[in-house]
GROMACS .gro file of C-alpha atoms in nm:
model
  400
    1UNK     CA    1  -2.685   5.358  -5.723
    2UNK     CA    2  -2.831   5.664  -5.552
    3UNK     CA    3  -3.063   5.448  -5.344
    4UNK     CA    4  -2.771   5.228  -5.250
    5UNK     CA    5  -2.567   5.530  -5.140
    6UNK     CA    6  -2.857   5.652  -4.929
    7UNK     CA    7  -2.889   5.318  -4.754
    8UNK     CA    8  -2.515   5.315  -4.679
    9UNK     CA    9  -2.531   5.671  -4.544
   10UNK     CA   10  -2.828   5.585  -4.327
   11UNK     CA   11  -2.651   5.279  -4.183
   12UNK     CA   12  -2.338   5.483  -4.105
   13UNK     CA   13  -2.530   5.759  -3.929
   14UNK     CA   14  -2.746   5.514  -3.739
   15UNK     CA   15  -2.437   5.327  -3.623
   16UNK     CA   16  -2.261   5.645  -3.509
   17UNK     CA   17  -2.544   5.860  -3.375
   18UNK     CA   18  -2.828   5.630  -3.281
   19UNK     CA   19  -3.157   5.553  -3.445
   20UNK     CA   20  -3.262   5.838  -3.676
   21UNK     CA   21  -3.526   5.840  -3.947
   22UNK     CA   22  -3.376   5.932  -4.277
   23UNK     CA   23  -3.544   5.997  -4.614
   24UNK     CA   24  -3.407   5.830  -4.923
   25UNK     CA   25  -3.220   6.101  -5.107
   26UNK     CA   26  -3.032   6.079  -5.433
   27UNK     CA   27  -2.737   6.238  -5.614
   28UNK     CA   28  -2.606   6.573  -5.499
   29UNK     CA   29  -2.921   6.650  -5.296
   30UNK     CA   30  -2.839   6.349  -5.077
   31UNK     CA   31  -2.513   6.500  -4.964
   32UNK     CA   32  -2.644   6.854  -4.915
   33UNK     CA   33  -2.962   6.749  -4.733
   34UNK     CA   34  -2.768   6.515  -4.509
   35UNK     CA   35  -2.523   6.789  -4.421
   36UNK     CA   36  -2.801   7.034  -4.341
   37UNK     CA   37  -2.973   6.779  -4.116
   38UNK     CA   38  -2.650   6.698  -3.940
   39UNK     CA   39  -2.572   7.065  -3.880
   40UNK     CA   40  -2.922   7.116  -3.743
   41UNK     CA   41  -2.871   6.838  -3.492
   42UNK     CA   42  -2.526   6.953  -3.391
   43UNK     CA   43  -2.340   6.682  -3.585
   44UNK     CA   44  -2.041   6.771  -3.797
   45UNK     CA   45  -1.964   6.540  -4.087
   46UNK     CA   46  -1.708   6.603  -4.353
   47UNK     CA   47  -1.798   6.628  -4.722
   48UNK     CA   48  -1.606   6.313  -4.796
   49UNK     CA   49  -1.788   6.109  -4.527
   50UNK     CA   50  -2.132   6.206  -4.655
   51UNK     CA   51  -2.052   6.157  -5.023
   52UNK     CA   52  -1.839   5.843  -4.995
   53UNK     CA   53  -2.004   5.504  -4.939
   54UNK     CA   54  -1.824   5.309  -4.665
   55UNK     CA   55  -1.840   4.937  -4.737
   56UNK     CA   56  -1.791   4.768  -4.396
   57UNK     CA   57  -2.011   4.506  -4.240
   58UNK     CA   58  -2.141   4.525  -3.884
   59UNK     CA   59  -1.945   4.210  -3.793
   60UNK     CA   60  -1.621   4.376  -3.902
   61UNK     CA   61  -1.704   4.690  -3.706
   62UNK     CA   62  -1.767   4.491  -3.389
   63UNK     CA   63  -1.444   4.302  -3.435
   64UNK     CA   64  -1.247   4.625  -3.476
   65UNK     CA   65  -1.407   4.777  -3.167
   66UNK     CA   66  -1.319   4.468  -2.963
   67UNK     CA   67  -0.962   4.473  -3.090
   68UNK     CA   68  -0.903   4.826  -2.958
   69UNK     CA   69  -0.986   4.700  -2.609
   70UNK     CA   70  -1.155   5.000  -2.444
   71UNK     CA   71  -1.221   4.968  -2.071
   72UNK     CA   72  -1.584   4.912  -1.980
   73UNK     CA   73  -1.563   5.124  -1.664
   74UNK     CA   74  -1.289   5.385  -1.664
   75UNK     CA   75  -1.126   5.516  -1.348
   76UNK     CA   76  -1.292   5.852  -1.405
   77UNK     CA   77  -1.635   5.686  -1.426
   78UNK     CA   78  -1.582   5.492  -1.102
   79UNK     CA   79  -1.451   5.806  -0.929
   80UNK     CA   80  -1.767   5.998  -1.023
   81UNK     CA   81  -1.983   5.710  -0.900
   82UNK     CA   82  -1.800   5.712  -0.567
   83UNK     CA   83  -1.868   6.086  -0.530
   84UNK     CA   84  -2.238   6.030  -0.601
   85UNK     CA   85  -2.245   5.741  -0.354
   86UNK     CA   86  -2.096   5.956  -0.076
   87UNK     CA   87  -2.350   6.232  -0.144
   88UNK     CA   88  -2.636   5.980  -0.143
   89UNK     CA   89  -2.508   5.826   0.180
   90UNK     CA   90  -2.513   6.166   0.352
   91UNK     CA   91  -2.869   6.232   0.234
   92UNK     CA   92  -2.978   5.887   0.349
   93UNK     CA   93  -2.818   5.937   0.691
   94UNK     CA   94  -2.998   6.271   0.730
   95UNK     CA   95  -3.328   6.108   0.634
   96UNK     CA   96  -3.279   5.840   0.899
   97UNK     CA   97  -3.163   6.094   1.161
   98UNK     CA   98  -2.813   5.946   1.187
   99UNK     CA   99  -2.466   6.096   1.180
  100UNK     CA  100  -2.330   6.076   0.821
  101UNK     CA  101  -1.973   6.032   0.948
  102UNK     CA  102  -2.057   5.713   1.140
  103UNK     CA  103  -2.314   5.578   0.893
  104UNK     CA  104  -2.184   5.230   0.801
  105UNK     CA  105  -2.278   4.994   0.519
  106UNK     CA  106  -2.487   4.791   0.763
  107UNK     CA  107  -2.687   5.104   0.848
  108UNK     CA  108  -2.732   5.172   0.475
  109UNK     CA  109  -2.871   4.822   0.418
  110UNK     CA  110  -3.117   4.860   0.706
  111UNK     CA  111  -3.228   5.201   0.579
  112UNK     CA  112  -3.283   5.074   0.224
  113UNK     CA  113  -3.482   4.777   0.355
  114UNK     CA  114  -3.695   5.015   0.564
  115UNK     CA  115  -3.754   5.277   0.294
  116UNK     CA  116  -3.797   5.032   0.005
  117UNK     CA  117  -3.957   4.715   0.146
  118UNK     CA  118  -3.953   4.431  -0.103
  119UNK     CA  119  -4.103   4.084  -0.098
  120UNK     CA  120  -3.884   3.951  -0.377
  121UNK     CA  121  -3.730   3.617  -0.281
  122UNK     CA  122  -3.398   3.667  -0.459
  123UNK     CA  123  -3.186   3.918  -0.267
  124UNK     CA  124  -3.012   4.027  -0.586
  125UNK     CA  125  -3.345   4.155  -0.719
  126UNK     CA  126  -3.411   4.374  -0.416
  127UNK     CA  127  -3.312   4.744  -0.399
  128UNK     CA  128  -2.957   4.795  -0.280
  129UNK     CA  129  -2.703   5.070  -0.228
  130UNK     CA  130  -2.346   4.948  -0.229
  131UNK     CA  131  -2.010   5.112  -0.274
  132UNK     CA  132  -1.922   5.140  -0.646
  133UNK     CA  133  -1.608   4.932  -0.592
  134UNK     CA  134  -1.838   4.643  -0.496
  135UNK     CA  135  -2.081   4.699  -0.784
  136UNK     CA  136  -1.836   4.746  -1.069
  137UNK     CA  137  -1.599   4.451  -1.098
  138UNK     CA  138  -1.224   4.482  -1.120
  139UNK     CA  139  -1.079   4.506  -1.468
  140UNK     CA  140  -0.752   4.406  -1.616
  141UNK     CA  141  -0.515   4.679  -1.725
  142UNK     CA  142  -0.452   4.738  -2.095
  143UNK     CA  143  -0.247   4.445  -2.213
  144UNK     CA  144  -0.124   4.571  -2.550
  145UNK     CA  145   0.091   4.857  -2.671
  146UNK     CA  146  -0.043   5.143  -2.886
  147UNK     CA  147   0.085   4.963  -3.196
  148UNK     CA  148  -0.143   4.666  -3.115
  149UNK     CA  149   0.125   4.424  -2.994
  150UNK     CA  150   0.051   4.247  -2.662
  151UNK     CA  151   0.288   4.294  -2.371
  152UNK     CA  152   0.280   3.932  -2.246
  153UNK     CA  153   0.394   3.633  -2.446
  154UNK     CA  154   0.093   3.432  -2.315
  155UNK     CA  155  -0.162   3.687  -2.438
  156UNK     CA  156  -0.296   3.468  -2.719
  157UNK     CA  157  -0.368   3.176  -2.483
  158UNK     CA  158  -0.677   3.367  -2.372
  159UNK     CA  159  -0.583   3.309  -2.004
  160UNK     CA  160  -0.250   3.478  -1.971
  161UNK     CA  161  -0.284   3.555  -1.599
  162UNK     CA  162  -0.378   3.198  -1.513
  163UNK     CA  163  -0.101   3.037  -1.719
  164UNK     CA  164   0.151   3.288  -1.592
  165UNK     CA  165   0.054   3.191  -1.236
  166UNK     CA  166   0.087   2.823  -1.325
  167UNK     CA  167   0.436   2.878  -1.463
  168UNK     CA  168   0.545   3.079  -1.159
  169UNK     CA  169   0.412   2.815  -0.919
  170UNK     CA  170   0.580   2.535  -1.112
  171UNK     CA  171   0.907   2.727  -1.097
  172UNK     CA  172   0.867   2.739  -0.718
  173UNK     CA  173   0.829   2.360  -0.719
  174UNK     CA  174   1.147   2.319  -0.925
  175UNK     CA  175   1.338   2.553  -0.692
  176UNK     CA  176   1.233   2.344  -0.391
  177UNK     CA  177   1.347   2.026  -0.563
  178UNK     CA  178   1.682   2.184  -0.654
  179UNK     CA  179   1.726   2.298  -0.293
  180UNK     CA  180   1.651   1.945  -0.174
  181UNK     CA  181   1.911   1.806  -0.418
  182UNK     CA  182   2.173   2.047  -0.286
  183UNK     CA  183   2.098   1.944   0.072
  184UNK     CA  184   2.133   1.578  -0.024
  185UNK     CA  185   2.463   1.646  -0.199
  186UNK     CA  186   2.596   1.811   0.117
  187UNK     CA  187   2.462   1.520   0.325
  188UNK     CA  188   2.243   1.762   0.522
  189UNK     CA  189   1.905   1.628   0.415
  190UNK     CA  190   1.655   1.563   0.693
  191UNK     CA  191   1.290   1.466   0.674
  192UNK     CA  192   1.220   1.641   1.003
  193UNK     CA  193   1.183   1.984   0.847
  194UNK     CA  194   0.944   2.266   0.924
  195UNK     CA  195   0.599   2.203   0.778
  196UNK     CA  196   0.366   2.465   0.635
  197UNK     CA  197   0.097   2.554   0.888
  198UNK     CA  198  -0.242   2.514   0.720
  199UNK     CA  199  -0.457   2.491   1.031
  200UNK     CA  200  -0.740   2.739   1.048
  201UNK     CA  201  -0.734   2.813   0.676
  202UNK     CA  202  -0.862   2.677   0.345
  203UNK     CA  203  -0.785   2.706  -0.025
  204UNK     CA  204  -0.942   2.992  -0.216
  205UNK     CA  205  -1.255   2.891  -0.400
  206UNK     CA  206  -1.281   2.911  -0.777
  207UNK     CA  207  -1.477   3.237  -0.758
  208UNK     CA  208  -1.227   3.393  -0.515
  209UNK     CA  209  -0.934   3.293  -0.736
  210UNK     CA  210  -1.109   3.438  -1.041
  211UNK     CA  211  -1.158   3.764  -0.853
  212UNK     CA  212  -0.790   3.769  -0.761
  213UNK     CA  213  -0.675   3.704  -1.117
  214UNK     CA  214  -0.952   3.915  -1.276
  215UNK     CA  215  -0.996   3.630  -1.521
  216UNK     CA  216  -1.242   3.347  -1.575
  217UNK     CA  217  -1.130   2.986  -1.550
  218UNK     CA  218  -1.282   2.642  -1.584
  219UNK     CA  219  -1.324   2.388  -1.306
  220UNK     CA  220  -1.047   2.177  -1.458
  221UNK     CA  221  -0.804   2.470  -1.455
  222UNK     CA  222  -0.889   2.544  -1.093
  223UNK     CA  223  -0.836   2.183  -0.983
  224UNK     CA  224  -0.512   2.165  -1.181
  225UNK     CA  225  -0.375   2.466  -0.993
  226UNK     CA  226  -0.486   2.335  -0.651
  227UNK     CA  227  -0.324   1.996  -0.723
  228UNK     CA  228   0.000   2.175  -0.808
  229UNK     CA  229  -0.006   2.356  -0.473
  230UNK     CA  230  -0.080   2.031  -0.289
  231UNK     CA  231   0.210   1.868  -0.471
  232UNK     CA  232   0.439   2.140  -0.336
  233UNK     CA  233   0.315   2.071   0.016
  234UNK     CA  234   0.427   1.707  -0.010
  235UNK     CA  235   0.790   1.813  -0.057
  236UNK     CA  236   1.015   1.811   0.253
  237UNK     CA  237   1.128   2.172   0.209
  238UNK     CA  238   0.791   2.320   0.112
  239UNK     CA  239   0.824   2.573   0.396
  240UNK     CA  240   1.079   2.767   0.188
  241UNK     CA  241   0.789   2.885  -0.031
  242UNK     CA  242   0.533   2.921   0.247
  243UNK     CA  243   0.472   3.287   0.163
  244UNK     CA  244   0.368   3.197  -0.193
  245UNK     CA  245   0.138   2.918  -0.072
  246UNK     CA  246  -0.034   3.134   0.190
  247UNK     CA  247  -0.140   3.378  -0.084
  248UNK     CA  248  -0.395   3.119  -0.195
  249UNK     CA  249  -0.520   3.029   0.155
  250UNK     CA  250  -0.802   3.208   0.335
  251UNK     CA  251  -0.811   3.221   0.712
  252UNK     CA  252  -1.123   3.073   0.866
  253UNK     CA  253  -1.293   3.270   1.136
  254UNK     CA  254  -1.292   3.090   1.470
  255UNK     CA  255  -1.659   3.020   1.538
  256UNK     CA  256  -1.610   3.017   1.914
  257UNK     CA  257  -1.533   3.391   1.902
  258UNK     CA  258  -1.895   3.452   1.801
  259UNK     CA  259  -2.013   3.285   2.121
  260UNK     CA  260  -2.150   3.525   2.379
  261UNK     CA  261  -1.978   3.485   2.716
  262UNK     CA  262  -2.170   3.595   3.022
  263UNK     CA  263  -1.959   3.790   3.274
  264UNK     CA  264  -1.904   3.641   3.618
  265UNK     CA  265  -2.142   3.783   3.877
  266UNK     CA  266  -2.116   3.769   4.256
  267UNK     CA  267  -2.384   3.706   4.515
  268UNK     CA  268  -2.415   3.854   4.865
  269UNK     CA  269  -2.156   3.612   5.001
  270UNK     CA  270  -1.903   3.707   4.735
  271UNK     CA  271  -1.934   3.376   4.553
  272UNK     CA  272  -1.895   3.397   4.177
  273UNK     CA  273  -2.155   3.250   3.945
  274UNK     CA  274  -2.252   3.253   3.579
  275UNK     CA  275  -2.589   3.217   3.407
  276UNK     CA  276  -2.665   3.015   3.093
  277UNK     CA  277  -2.978   2.930   2.896
  278UNK     CA  278  -3.052   2.647   2.656
  279UNK     CA  279  -3.330   2.492   2.450
  280UNK     CA  280  -3.398   2.148   2.311
  281UNK     CA  281  -3.720   2.071   2.122
  282UNK     CA  282  -3.990   2.235   2.338
  283UNK     CA  283  -3.784   2.226   2.660
  284UNK     CA  284  -3.628   2.543   2.804
  285UNK     CA  285  -3.360   2.543   3.074
  286UNK     CA  286  -3.192   2.813   3.281
  287UNK     CA  287  -2.875   2.736   3.477
  288UNK     CA  288  -2.690   2.920   3.754
  289UNK     CA  289  -2.339   2.776   3.784
  290UNK     CA  290  -2.133   2.851   4.098
  291UNK     CA  291  -1.756   2.834   4.123
  292UNK     CA  292  -1.565   2.649   4.399
  293UNK     CA  293  -1.842   2.395   4.448
  294UNK     CA  294  -1.865   2.027   4.541
  295UNK     CA  295  -2.058   1.896   4.240
  296UNK     CA  296  -2.407   1.941   4.384
  297UNK     CA  297  -2.674   1.969   4.109
  298UNK     CA  298  -3.030   2.075   4.183
  299UNK     CA  299  -3.304   2.065   3.918
  300UNK     CA  300  -3.638   2.235   4.002
  301UNK     CA  301  -3.555   2.189   4.371
  302UNK     CA  302  -3.481   1.815   4.341
  303UNK     CA  303  -3.154   1.626   4.324
  304UNK     CA  304  -3.052   1.539   3.968
  305UNK     CA  305  -3.045   1.165   4.052
  306UNK     CA  306  -3.413   1.177   4.145
  307UNK     CA  307  -3.512   1.407   3.860
  308UNK     CA  308  -3.343   1.191   3.593
  309UNK     CA  309  -3.381   0.823   3.677
  310UNK     CA  310  -3.254   0.717   3.331
  311UNK     CA  311  -2.876   0.679   3.311
  312UNK     CA  312  -2.855   0.823   2.960
  313UNK     CA  313  -3.011   1.153   3.073
  314UNK     CA  314  -2.763   1.176   3.361
  315UNK     CA  315  -2.473   1.124   3.120
  316UNK     CA  316  -2.602   1.405   2.900
  317UNK     CA  317  -2.618   1.630   3.206
  318UNK     CA  318  -2.262   1.556   3.323
  319UNK     CA  319  -2.089   1.543   2.984
  320UNK     CA  320  -1.972   1.913   2.975
  321UNK     CA  321  -1.803   1.878   3.315
  322UNK     CA  322  -1.647   1.544   3.221
  323UNK     CA  323  -1.517   1.683   2.891
  324UNK     CA  324  -1.344   1.976   3.065
  325UNK     CA  325  -1.227   1.762   3.357
  326UNK     CA  326  -1.415   1.984   3.603
  327UNK     CA  327  -1.622   1.725   3.788
  328UNK     CA  328  -1.701   1.817   4.151
  329UNK     CA  329  -1.569   2.171   4.094
  330UNK     CA  330  -1.901   2.355   4.050
  331UNK     CA  331  -2.246   2.365   4.204
  332UNK     CA  332  -2.538   2.403   3.964
  333UNK     CA  333  -2.896   2.520   4.021
  334UNK     CA  334  -3.125   2.448   3.723
  335UNK     CA  335  -3.478   2.543   3.625
  336UNK     CA  336  -3.631   2.351   3.334
  337UNK     CA  337  -3.978   2.335   3.183
  338UNK     CA  338  -4.150   2.178   2.883
  339UNK     CA  339  -4.063   1.874   2.677
  340UNK     CA  340  -3.976   1.525   2.793
  341UNK     CA  341  -3.687   1.396   2.999
  342UNK     CA  342  -3.452   1.361   2.700
  343UNK     CA  343  -3.526   1.714   2.576
  344UNK     CA  344  -3.485   1.857   2.926
  345UNK     CA  345  -3.147   1.685   2.968
  346UNK     CA  346  -3.032   1.827   2.633
  347UNK     CA  347  -3.150   2.178   2.727
  348UNK     CA  348  -2.967   2.166   3.062
  349UNK     CA  349  -2.652   2.036   2.890
  350UNK     CA  350  -2.647   2.331   2.649
  351UNK     CA  351  -2.719   2.583   2.926
  352UNK     CA  352  -2.444   2.438   3.148
  353UNK     CA  353  -2.195   2.446   2.859
  354UNK     CA  354  -2.267   2.813   2.798
  355UNK     CA  355  -2.235   2.894   3.166
  356UNK     CA  356  -1.898   2.713   3.184
  357UNK     CA  357  -1.752   2.953   2.925
  358UNK     CA  358  -1.703   3.211   3.200
  359UNK     CA  359  -1.462   2.984   3.388
  360UNK     CA  360  -1.246   2.831   3.113
  361UNK     CA  361  -0.967   2.965   2.885
  362UNK     CA  362  -1.026   3.056   2.520
  363UNK     CA  363  -0.854   2.748   2.373
  364UNK     CA  364  -1.087   2.519   2.568
  365UNK     CA  365  -1.382   2.711   2.425
  366UNK     CA  366  -1.290   2.607   2.070
  367UNK     CA  367  -1.256   2.244   2.186
  368UNK     CA  368  -1.607   2.260   2.331
  369UNK     CA  369  -1.744   2.395   2.004
  370UNK     CA  370  -1.578   2.117   1.804
  371UNK     CA  371  -1.723   1.861   2.047
  372UNK     CA  372  -2.072   1.999   1.979
  373UNK     CA  373  -2.133   2.128   2.330
  374UNK     CA  374  -2.206   2.485   2.218
  375UNK     CA  375  -2.420   2.400   1.916
  376UNK     CA  376  -2.798   2.389   1.969
  377UNK     CA  377  -2.967   2.074   1.842
  378UNK     CA  378  -3.231   2.188   1.590
  379UNK     CA  379  -3.393   1.847   1.546
  380UNK     CA  380  -3.761   1.819   1.635
  381UNK     CA  381  -4.025   1.555   1.580
  382UNK     CA  382  -4.165   1.569   1.229
  383UNK     CA  383  -4.536   1.638   1.214
  384UNK     CA  384  -4.794   1.389   1.094
  385UNK     CA  385  -4.918   1.446   0.739
  386UNK     CA  386  -5.286   1.439   0.641
  387UNK     CA  387  -5.379   1.127   0.448
  388UNK     CA  388  -5.093   0.931   0.606
  389UNK     CA  389  -5.061   0.717   0.913
  390UNK     CA  390  -4.763   0.914   1.043
  391UNK     CA  391  -4.496   1.161   0.941
  392UNK     CA  392  -4.364   0.930   0.669
  393UNK     CA  393  -4.559   0.607   0.710
  394UNK     CA  394  -4.845   0.550   0.467
  395UNK     CA  395  -5.163   0.354   0.522
  396UNK     CA  396  -5.151  -0.007   0.415
  397UNK     CA  397  -5.279  -0.034   0.060
  398UNK     CA  398  -5.543  -0.296   0.004
  399UNK     CA  399  -5.665  -0.390  -0.337
  400UNK     CA  400  -6.013  -0.484  -0.212
   0.00000   0.00000   0.00000
């Protein structure tokens, strides 16, 4: 019995205060020796705790700890981490000779990559220094009262935030249908109603929706919610709940805004021109595009009809002007080198498209991007492989 009590005491102390080596004690000496050791280490245990054997399994202890629901990262912990991050950022800025007040996250990433170079392929395994709010994930607030009763009636579903959102969205759908029924009863129904504007946006991904709800969900749950939103959009009066729908849409960045636009320059005669450069395979082209022209195109000092005898190459050259309906409105002087005729025509087309950006409005710029005029063509000829007849073709196999 004494040995059993010692084992229980050792398990309790190990569970509460870490791994400690304890001697097997017995009877009254067990309690006194344990108390003396605890006092020597700064631990204070009551007489009843040391003398009484607590019969509770580790599984039960884990279950009780989980039931209390302590937060993994408290607000106080995150606040202290933010203070340490700000101090470290100032030290890092001083090391790099930069102003700490204007030291951005991009500067931090560059400094970390410079001071701690790493050849690890996975970026998550490389050294990083991020704001604590990015490192420590968001957490749900305490969802039960001090007496242990949950606040929400959907708590025991395991996904109370998700199902609550589903119910709210379905209520929106029912409200739209009721509104439509009232309009029909008043003989005011019309199919020509305002539609929800979804252009330039997309649905939130599963990961983004999980971050919003601070809750994990399955692929089926995600698709079920998206189908419910799409069902609302099919209703005639879906615009009445446009604000709720737009919460789950993410605006797409217009790619044409990333395009660099060269400013218009002026020559000695006061004639405006713009410069553009383009590449295709191994061909490189540089274009000087003049405004108020007659459609004259010169390539390496020759007329474009003589330089490109093939009709397909000429069409490639003129396509940007035809697309924008600006034929015979500009003069163009081109310099091209490398590659064949097809690659040179593609390089001049890209350079001319970039030069035209200086003379067109912003909405036409997005149309050009969607037409593929501002996107470089990365395709190149695939190299021949050793032991093969070509890039993909194999030698003919002969049995004898």
